[in-house]
Amino acid sequence: MESKVTTSLIKRSVLAVVTAAFLAGTALAAEVKSIAIMTPEEGTDFGWNQQGVDAAKAAAEAAGIEVIIASGLGYGDVRPALREIAADGASLIIAHASGYATSAPEIAEETKVPVAIVDSPQALKEGLVADYTLSGHEGAYLAGRMAAKMSRSKHVGIVVSGEPPSWNSQSAGFAQGVKAENPDVKITYAVIGPAAYSDAAGGRRVTESVIAAGADIIFGQGNGSSFGMLQAVETAKAGDGGKVLFIDVIGDKTSVSKGFLLSSVVWNITPVYAAMIKDLQDDTFGTKRYAIGLADNSVELLKTDQIPDDVWTEIQTVRDQMISGEVKIEPVFEATAVRALMTDVSAAAQ
C-alpha cells in the first residue's frame, strides 16, 4: 500500500508487507527497515532516474521493507535533503546521481546512515559508503555491432550529456562494436556539455549537428536531454533523405519514440539494490562493488520492429559469444581513451 510522509522532499513511499517467511529466514532483516532513493530528475524519464526509482521499489518490495522516493532534487546541494531523509529513519540512502557523490558520504559520516553513491569507486567505506558505478558496455558493444550493420551512410554518431564513467564505458563499448563489425564506418562523437543531463534543447541542437555531419544512427546517453536527441532524430533527415534512427540507454522509450527508436541498452538495477540490502543485513556493506551484465540479463539490448530479423539473429549470436567468453570486451572509463576510439570528436568534447 502507499503511505504518506510529512517531508516535502519525499514524493511518496511504498510500504510492502513483511511476510513471516522473510522474518523467519533472515535473522538480521529487521535491522533494515527502509531504503531511500534520491534522484535529480523526476522518475518519468524512461531512463536513469526512472530505472533507479523502479529498481528501488522492486528491491524494497522483495525484501519486505519501505522505500522512500525523493525525486526531482536537481543537481545542486542536496545536503539538506540527505539530512531530512536520514532523520526520517532510512536504513540506506541511495544517492542516484554522480553529483551527489561528495555530499552523500559527508552526511553519512555525520548521521551514520549508510549511503550508496555512483562514479566514485574509490570512496568505499566499510559499513557506511558503497559505490555502484555500473557499466552497460557489453550491451553497448552489441548496439555498435548492430549500428554498423544497419547504417546506410556508414557513419554513426554518439551524443552524450556529459562524460561520467558509466557513459564513457558505453561510448567506448559502442565504438568498439562498430569497429569490430566494420572498421570503415565513421564515428562522430559529441558532448552536449560537462553536466548537461537535463538539457533537452542542447541535446537536440548537438544531435542535429551530428546528423548534418552524415550520421544516420545516433547512440544517445542523456537522461532528460535524450528527449531532445530523439526530437532531432524524428525531424532531421539523413544525407540520403532517409530516416535517422536512435539507440537509447538504460530504459525503453518505445511508447514515445514515434517509430524512430532502433534499440536501447536496457539496465535492470534491481539486483544491485537487492544486493545492497542483503549486504546491510550481512554486515558487508561498503566492502564490495556491484556490476550488471549480459549473463544475468541485467543488461539487455532492446528488440524493436526497426531491427530486421536476420540482423537480430546475428547480434544474438555475438551475445552468446560474449557470455561464453569467446568475445571479450573490457570497460573503458576514461574520457581521453574514449575519444581516441572515435573518427571525429566535436569541439565541445575537447
GROMACS .gro file of C-alpha atoms in nm:
model
  350
    1MET     CA    1   0.000   0.000   0.000
    2GLU     CA    2   0.112   0.362  -0.033
    3SER     CA    3   0.185   0.567   0.279
    4LYS     CA    4   0.223   0.944   0.322
    5VAL     CA    5   0.521   1.119   0.481
    6THR     CA    6   0.540   1.473   0.613
    7THR     CA    7   0.862   1.593   0.443
    8SER     CA    8   0.807   1.796   0.128
    9LEU     CA    9   1.115   1.649  -0.038
   10ILE     CA   10   0.980   1.300  -0.038
   11LYS     CA   11   0.732   1.236  -0.317
   12ARG     CA   12   0.590   0.911  -0.194
   13SER     CA   13   0.681   0.593  -0.006
   14VAL     CA   14   0.569   0.244  -0.067
   15LEU     CA   15   0.528   0.010   0.228
   16ALA     CA   16   0.543  -0.359   0.147
   17VAL     CA   17   0.407  -0.624   0.381
   18VAL     CA   18   0.675  -0.812   0.572
   19THR     CA   19   0.598  -1.181   0.546
   20ALA     CA   20   0.652  -1.432   0.821
   21ALA     CA   21   0.879  -1.633   0.597
   22PHE     CA   22   1.103  -1.332   0.546
   23LEU     CA   23   1.129  -1.265   0.919
   24ALA     CA   24   1.200  -1.626   0.996
   25GLY     CA   25   1.456  -1.676   0.721
   26THR     CA   26   1.666  -1.361   0.771
   27ALA     CA   27   1.780  -1.306   1.124
   28LEU     CA   28   1.912  -0.953   1.066
   29ALA     CA   29   1.647  -0.838   0.819
   30ALA     CA   30   1.455  -0.641   1.082
   31GLU     CA   31   1.754  -0.405   1.116
   32VAL     CA   32   1.697  -0.280   0.761
   33LYS     CA   33   1.359  -0.112   0.786
   34SER     CA   34   1.364   0.113   0.482
   35ILE     CA   35   1.571   0.240   0.190
   36ALA     CA   36   1.552   0.580   0.022
   37ILE     CA   37   1.650   0.684  -0.328
   38MET     CA   38   1.731   1.041  -0.430
   39THR     CA   39   1.717   1.138  -0.798
   40PRO     CA   40   1.799   1.470  -0.965
   41GLU     CA   41   1.512   1.447  -1.213
   42GLU     CA   42   1.164   1.302  -1.189
   43GLY     CA   43   1.130   0.926  -1.222
   44THR     CA   44   0.946   0.955  -1.552
   45ASP     CA   45   1.234   0.985  -1.800
   46PHE     CA   46   1.231   0.625  -1.926
   47GLY     CA   47   1.599   0.623  -1.828
   48TRP     CA   48   1.844   0.676  -1.542
   49ASN     CA   49   1.602   0.835  -1.296
   50GLN     CA   50   1.304   0.610  -1.370
   51GLN     CA   51   1.506   0.290  -1.372
   52GLY     CA   52   1.659   0.384  -1.038
   53VAL     CA   53   1.322   0.458  -0.880
   54ASP     CA   54   1.159   0.145  -1.023
   55ALA     CA   55   1.452  -0.070  -0.910
   56ALA     CA   56   1.440   0.070  -0.557
   57LYS     CA   57   1.068  -0.004  -0.535
   58ALA     CA   58   1.116  -0.359  -0.663
   59ALA     CA   59   1.411  -0.436  -0.434
   60ALA     CA   60   1.230  -0.298  -0.129
   61GLU     CA   61   0.912  -0.488  -0.208
   62ALA     CA   62   1.108  -0.813  -0.247
   63ALA     CA   63   1.275  -0.753   0.091
   64GLY     CA   64   0.950  -0.655   0.261
   65ILE     CA   65   1.069  -0.309   0.360
   66GLU     CA   66   0.968   0.052   0.300
   67VAL     CA   67   1.108   0.264   0.017
   68ILE     CA   68   1.118   0.644   0.023
   69ILE     CA   69   1.131   0.822  -0.312
   70ALA     CA   70   1.282   1.172  -0.322
   71SER     CA   71   1.286   1.279  -0.687
   72GLY     CA   72   1.335   1.599  -0.882
   73LEU     CA   73   1.603   1.727  -0.641
   74GLY     CA   74   1.822   1.882  -0.910
   75TYR     CA   75   2.200   1.879  -0.935
   76GLY     CA   76   2.283   2.134  -0.665
   77ASP     CA   77   2.350   2.098  -0.293
   78VAL     CA   78   2.138   1.812  -0.158
   79ARG     CA   79   2.280   1.805   0.194
   80PRO     CA   80   1.953   1.934   0.348
   81ALA     CA   81   1.760   1.660   0.170
   82LEU     CA   82   2.009   1.397   0.283
   83ARG     CA   83   1.978   1.510   0.645
   84GLU     CA   84   1.599   1.514   0.626
   85ILE     CA   85   1.581   1.164   0.480
   86ALA     CA   86   1.827   1.034   0.740
   87ALA     CA   87   1.613   1.190   1.013
   88ASP     CA   88   1.308   1.015   0.871
   89GLY     CA   89   1.471   0.683   0.961
   90ALA     CA   90   1.606   0.546   0.633
   91SER     CA   91   1.838   0.249   0.681
   92LEU     CA   92   2.010   0.323   0.348
   93ILE     CA   93   2.014   0.630   0.122
   94ILE     CA   94   2.081   0.567  -0.247
   95ALA     CA   95   2.223   0.891  -0.391
   96HIS     CA   96   2.137   0.828  -0.755
   97ALA     CA   97   2.350   1.095  -0.928
   98SER     CA   98   2.722   1.143  -0.976
   99GLY     CA   99   2.682   1.498  -0.847
  100TYR     CA  100   2.579   1.360  -0.507
  101ALA     CA  101   2.899   1.157  -0.462
  102THR     CA  102   3.069   1.419  -0.244
  103SER     CA  103   2.784   1.535  -0.023
  104ALA     CA  104   2.632   1.191   0.045
  105PRO     CA  105   2.943   1.044   0.217
  106GLU     CA  106   2.975   1.363   0.421
  107ILE     CA  107   2.622   1.329   0.552
  108ALA     CA  108   2.675   0.956   0.606
  109GLU     CA  109   2.965   1.039   0.838
  110GLU     CA  110   2.753   1.299   1.014
  111THR     CA  111   2.436   1.091   1.058
  112LYS     CA  112   2.584   0.738   1.050
  113VAL     CA  113   2.323   0.640   0.790
  114PRO     CA  114   2.482   0.430   0.510
  115VAL     CA  115   2.477   0.571   0.158
  116ALA     CA  116   2.527   0.430  -0.190
  117ILE     CA  117   2.685   0.659  -0.450
  118VAL     CA  118   2.787   0.639  -0.815
  119ASP     CA  119   3.101   0.722  -1.013
  120SER     CA  120   3.328   0.709  -0.707
  121PRO     CA  121   3.461   0.351  -0.681
  122GLN     CA  122   3.749   0.473  -0.465
  123ALA     CA  123   3.513   0.603  -0.196
  124LEU     CA  124   3.415   0.270  -0.036
  125LYS     CA  125   3.397   0.276   0.342
  126GLU     CA  126   3.300  -0.036   0.529
  127GLY     CA  127   2.955  -0.014   0.681
  128LEU     CA  128   2.894   0.340   0.556
  129VAL     CA  129   2.966   0.408   0.186
  130ALA     CA  130   2.918   0.179  -0.114
  131ASP     CA  131   2.963   0.266  -0.481
  132TYR     CA  132   2.765   0.126  -0.771
  133THR     CA  133   2.941   0.264  -1.077
  134LEU     CA  134   2.766   0.041  -1.327
  135SER     CA  135   2.869  -0.033  -1.683
  136GLY     CA  136   2.646  -0.135  -1.972
  137HIS     CA  137   2.946  -0.169  -2.205
  138GLU     CA  138   2.853  -0.522  -2.308
  139GLY     CA  139   2.513  -0.412  -2.433
  140ALA     CA  140   2.666  -0.104  -2.596
  141TYR     CA  141   2.909  -0.327  -2.784
  142LEU     CA  142   2.615  -0.522  -2.927
  143ALA     CA  143   2.447  -0.193  -3.017
  144GLY     CA  144   2.760  -0.086  -3.201
  145ARG     CA  145   2.774  -0.410  -3.396
  146MET     CA  146   2.409  -0.362  -3.493
  147ALA     CA  147   2.455   0.004  -3.588
  148ALA     CA  148   2.746  -0.080  -3.816
  149LYS     CA  149   2.536  -0.346  -3.987
  150MET     CA  150   2.239  -0.115  -4.040
  151SER     CA  151   2.393   0.225  -4.119
  152ARG     CA  152   2.329   0.319  -4.482
  153SER     CA  153   2.578   0.605  -4.480
  154LYS     CA  154   2.844   0.405  -4.296
  155HIS     CA  155   2.855   0.690  -4.046
  156VAL     CA  156   2.713   0.674  -3.692
  157GLY     CA  157   2.710   0.924  -3.408
  158ILE     CA  158   2.745   0.921  -3.030
  159VAL     CA  159   2.588   1.209  -2.837
  160VAL     CA  160   2.636   1.231  -2.461
  161SER     CA  161   2.519   1.472  -2.191
  162GLY     CA  162   2.850   1.452  -2.006
  163GLU     CA  163   3.139   1.214  -1.959
  164PRO     CA  164   3.079   1.023  -1.634
  165PRO     CA  165   3.235   0.675  -1.611
  166SER     CA  166   2.911   0.492  -1.695
  167TRP     CA  167   2.857   0.695  -2.012
  168ASN     CA  168   3.224   0.662  -2.108
  169SER     CA  169   3.224   0.284  -2.083
  170GLN     CA  170   2.916   0.259  -2.304
  171SER     CA  171   3.054   0.506  -2.559
  172ALA     CA  172   3.373   0.301  -2.579
  173GLY     CA  173   3.183  -0.026  -2.599
  174PHE     CA  174   2.966   0.108  -2.881
  175ALA     CA  175   3.270   0.233  -3.074
  176GLN     CA  176   3.449  -0.099  -3.028
  177GLY     CA  177   3.142  -0.282  -3.155
  178VAL     CA  178   3.121  -0.059  -3.463
  179LYS     CA  179   3.488  -0.115  -3.546
  180ALA     CA  180   3.465  -0.490  -3.488
  181GLU     CA  181   3.173  -0.513  -3.729
  182ASN     CA  182   3.305  -0.274  -3.994
  183PRO     CA  183   3.620  -0.066  -3.941
  184ASP     CA  184   3.524   0.158  -4.235
  185VAL     CA  185   3.221   0.301  -4.052
  186LYS     CA  186   3.287   0.655  -3.925
  187ILE     CA  187   3.201   0.753  -3.568
  188THR     CA  188   3.131   1.114  -3.474
  189TYR     CA  189   3.139   1.183  -3.101
  190ALA     CA  190   2.977   1.490  -2.944
  191VAL     CA  191   2.931   1.611  -2.585
  192ILE     CA  192   2.646   1.849  -2.507
  193GLY     CA  193   2.824   1.987  -2.201
  194PRO     CA  194   3.011   1.883  -1.887
  195ALA     CA  195   2.689   1.801  -1.697
  196ALA     CA  196   2.406   1.865  -1.945
  197TYR     CA  197   2.195   1.572  -1.827
  198SER     CA  198   1.864   1.760  -1.838
  199ASP     CA  199   1.943   1.990  -2.134
  200ALA     CA  200   1.687   1.874  -2.393
  201ALA     CA  201   1.743   2.181  -2.612
  202GLY     CA  202   2.116   2.117  -2.615
  203GLY     CA  203   2.055   1.751  -2.688
  204ARG     CA  204   1.851   1.842  -2.993
  205ARG     CA  205   2.099   2.101  -3.120
  206VAL     CA  206   2.406   1.878  -3.087
  207THR     CA  207   2.231   1.575  -3.233
  208GLU     CA  208   2.118   1.777  -3.534
  209SER     CA  209   2.480   1.876  -3.595
  210VAL     CA  210   2.595   1.514  -3.582
  211ILE     CA  211   2.322   1.412  -3.827
  212ALA     CA  212   2.425   1.701  -4.055
  213ALA     CA  213   2.780   1.562  -4.049
  214GLY     CA  214   2.650   1.240  -4.205
  215ALA     CA  215   2.538   1.008  -3.925
  216ASP     CA  216   2.215   0.814  -3.982
  217ILE     CA  217   2.215   0.627  -3.650
  218ILE     CA  218   2.262   0.808  -3.316
  219PHE     CA  219   2.367   0.640  -2.993
  220GLY     CA  220   2.248   0.880  -2.722
  221GLN     CA  221   2.315   0.896  -2.349
  222GLY     CA  222   2.148   1.178  -2.168
  223ASN     CA  223   1.871   1.144  -1.905
  224GLY     CA  224   1.631   1.432  -1.981
  225SER     CA  225   1.849   1.559  -2.266
  226SER     CA  226   1.783   1.234  -2.453
  227PHE     CA  227   1.434   1.361  -2.534
  228GLY     CA  228   1.597   1.642  -2.730
  229MET     CA  229   1.814   1.387  -2.908
  230LEU     CA  230   1.506   1.191  -3.002
  231GLN     CA  231   1.333   1.504  -3.130
  232ALA     CA  232   1.629   1.573  -3.358
  233VAL     CA  233   1.616   1.219  -3.493
  234GLU     CA  234   1.242   1.247  -3.557
  235THR     CA  235   1.268   1.573  -3.752
  236ALA     CA  236   1.604   1.554  -3.932
  237LYS     CA  237   1.678   1.363  -4.249
  238ALA     CA  238   1.986   1.158  -4.324
  239GLY     CA  239   2.212   1.258  -4.612
  240ASP     CA  240   2.025   1.024  -4.844
  241GLY     CA  241   1.693   1.174  -4.739
  242GLY     CA  242   1.601   0.866  -4.540
  243LYS     CA  243   1.515   0.800  -4.180
  244VAL     CA  244   1.756   0.857  -3.891
  245LEU     CA  245   1.733   0.607  -3.604
  246PHE     CA  246   1.809   0.640  -3.233
  247ILE     CA  247   1.968   0.396  -2.989
  248ASP     CA  248   1.891   0.488  -2.628
  249VAL     CA  249   2.031   0.366  -2.296
  250ILE     CA  250   1.902   0.234  -1.963
  251GLY     CA  251   1.527   0.249  -2.032
  252ASP     CA  252   1.270   0.184  -2.304
  253LYS     CA  253   1.126   0.485  -2.490
  254THR     CA  254   0.928   0.276  -2.740
  255SER     CA  255   0.598   0.429  -2.628
  256VAL     CA  256   0.716   0.785  -2.707
  257SER     CA  257   0.958   0.727  -2.995
  258LYS     CA  258   0.715   0.751  -3.292
  259GLY     CA  259   0.894   0.466  -3.469
  260PHE     CA  260   1.244   0.618  -3.460
  261LEU     CA  261   1.383   0.408  -3.174
  262LEU     CA  262   1.612   0.139  -3.312
  263SER     CA  263   1.706  -0.010  -2.977
  264SER     CA  264   1.819   0.065  -2.622
  265VAL     CA  265   2.088  -0.073  -2.392
  266VAL     CA  266   1.845  -0.151  -2.108
  267TRP     CA  267   1.965  -0.175  -1.749
  268ASN     CA  268   1.794  -0.361  -1.465
  269ILE     CA  269   1.929  -0.213  -1.141
  270THR     CA  270   1.701  -0.415  -0.912
  271PRO     CA  271   1.960  -0.691  -0.844
  272VAL     CA  272   2.213  -0.425  -0.742
  273TYR     CA  273   1.985  -0.265  -0.485
  274ALA     CA  274   1.874  -0.607  -0.363
  275ALA     CA  275   2.241  -0.696  -0.309
  276MET     CA  276   2.291  -0.374  -0.112
  277ILE     CA  277   2.003  -0.462   0.120
  278LYS     CA  278   2.147  -0.808   0.175
  279ASP     CA  279   2.494  -0.664   0.238
  280LEU     CA  280   2.348  -0.435   0.503
  281GLN     CA  281   2.184  -0.734   0.666
  282ASP     CA  282   2.506  -0.937   0.644
  283ASP     CA  283   2.725  -0.651   0.772
  284THR     CA  284   2.928  -0.646   0.449
  285PHE     CA  285   2.803  -0.314   0.310
  286GLY     CA  286   3.078  -0.095   0.168
  287THR     CA  287   3.320  -0.382   0.111
  288LYS     CA  288   3.238  -0.479  -0.247
  289ARG     CA  289   3.145  -0.343  -0.586
  290TYR     CA  290   2.836  -0.415  -0.792
  291ALA     CA  291   2.804  -0.499  -1.160
  292ILE     CA  292   2.544  -0.555  -1.430
  293GLY     CA  293   2.589  -0.756  -1.746
  294LEU     CA  294   2.453  -0.976  -2.021
  295ALA     CA  295   2.492  -1.304  -1.835
  296ASP     CA  296   2.208  -1.241  -1.587
  297ASN     CA  297   2.006  -1.017  -1.821
  298SER     CA  298   2.065  -0.710  -1.604
  299VAL     CA  299   2.190  -0.561  -1.933
  300GLU     CA  300   1.986  -0.632  -2.244
  301LEU     CA  301   1.959  -0.496  -2.597
  302LEU     CA  302   1.601  -0.393  -2.669
  303LYS     CA  303   1.434  -0.564  -2.966
  304THR     CA  304   1.216  -0.329  -3.172
  305ASP     CA  305   1.031  -0.356  -3.501
  306GLN     CA  306   1.305  -0.145  -3.662
  307ILE     CA  307   1.556  -0.431  -3.638
  308PRO     CA  308   1.543  -0.687  -3.922
  309ASP     CA  309   1.514  -1.047  -3.804
  310ASP     CA  310   1.840  -1.154  -3.968
  311VAL     CA  311   2.032  -0.871  -3.801
  312TRP     CA  312   1.880  -0.954  -3.462
  313THR     CA  313   1.976  -1.321  -3.502
  314GLU     CA  314   2.334  -1.225  -3.583
  315ILE     CA  315   2.352  -0.994  -3.281
  316GLN     CA  316   2.218  -1.266  -3.053
  317THR     CA  317   2.497  -1.493  -3.176
  318VAL     CA  318   2.750  -1.229  -3.072
  319ARG     CA  319   2.575  -1.200  -2.736
  320ASP     CA  320   2.612  -1.574  -2.680
  321GLN     CA  321   2.981  -1.549  -2.771
  322MET     CA  322   3.027  -1.273  -2.514
  323ILE     CA  323   2.856  -1.471  -2.239
  324SER     CA  324   3.069  -1.776  -2.317
  325GLY     CA  325   3.388  -1.569  -2.315
  326GLU     CA  326   3.465  -1.621  -2.683
  327VAL     CA  327   3.426  -1.246  -2.737
  328LYS     CA  328   3.564  -1.028  -2.459
  329ILE     CA  329   3.540  -0.655  -2.403
  330GLU     CA  330   3.670  -0.459  -2.107
  331PRO     CA  331   3.512  -0.134  -1.987
  332VAL     CA  332   3.690   0.193  -2.066
  333PHE     CA  333   3.611   0.465  -1.813
  334GLU     CA  334   3.850   0.748  -1.903
  335ALA     CA  335   3.719   1.018  -2.137
  336THR     CA  336   4.051   1.063  -2.317
  337ALA     CA  337   4.063   0.692  -2.400
  338VAL     CA  338   3.703   0.708  -2.523
  339ARG     CA  339   3.775   0.997  -2.758
  340ALA     CA  340   4.073   0.814  -2.902
  341LEU     CA  341   3.835   0.549  -3.037
  342MET     CA  342   3.637   0.799  -3.244
  343THR     CA  343   3.676   0.915  -3.604
  344ASP     CA  344   3.568   1.272  -3.523
  345VAL     CA  345   3.534   1.450  -3.190
  346SER     CA  346   3.325   1.767  -3.170
  347ALA     CA  347   3.476   2.087  -3.035
  348ALA     CA  348   3.256   2.063  -2.725
  349ALA     CA  349   3.428   1.742  -2.624
  350GLN     CA  350   3.784   1.874  -2.648
   0.00000   0.00000   0.00000
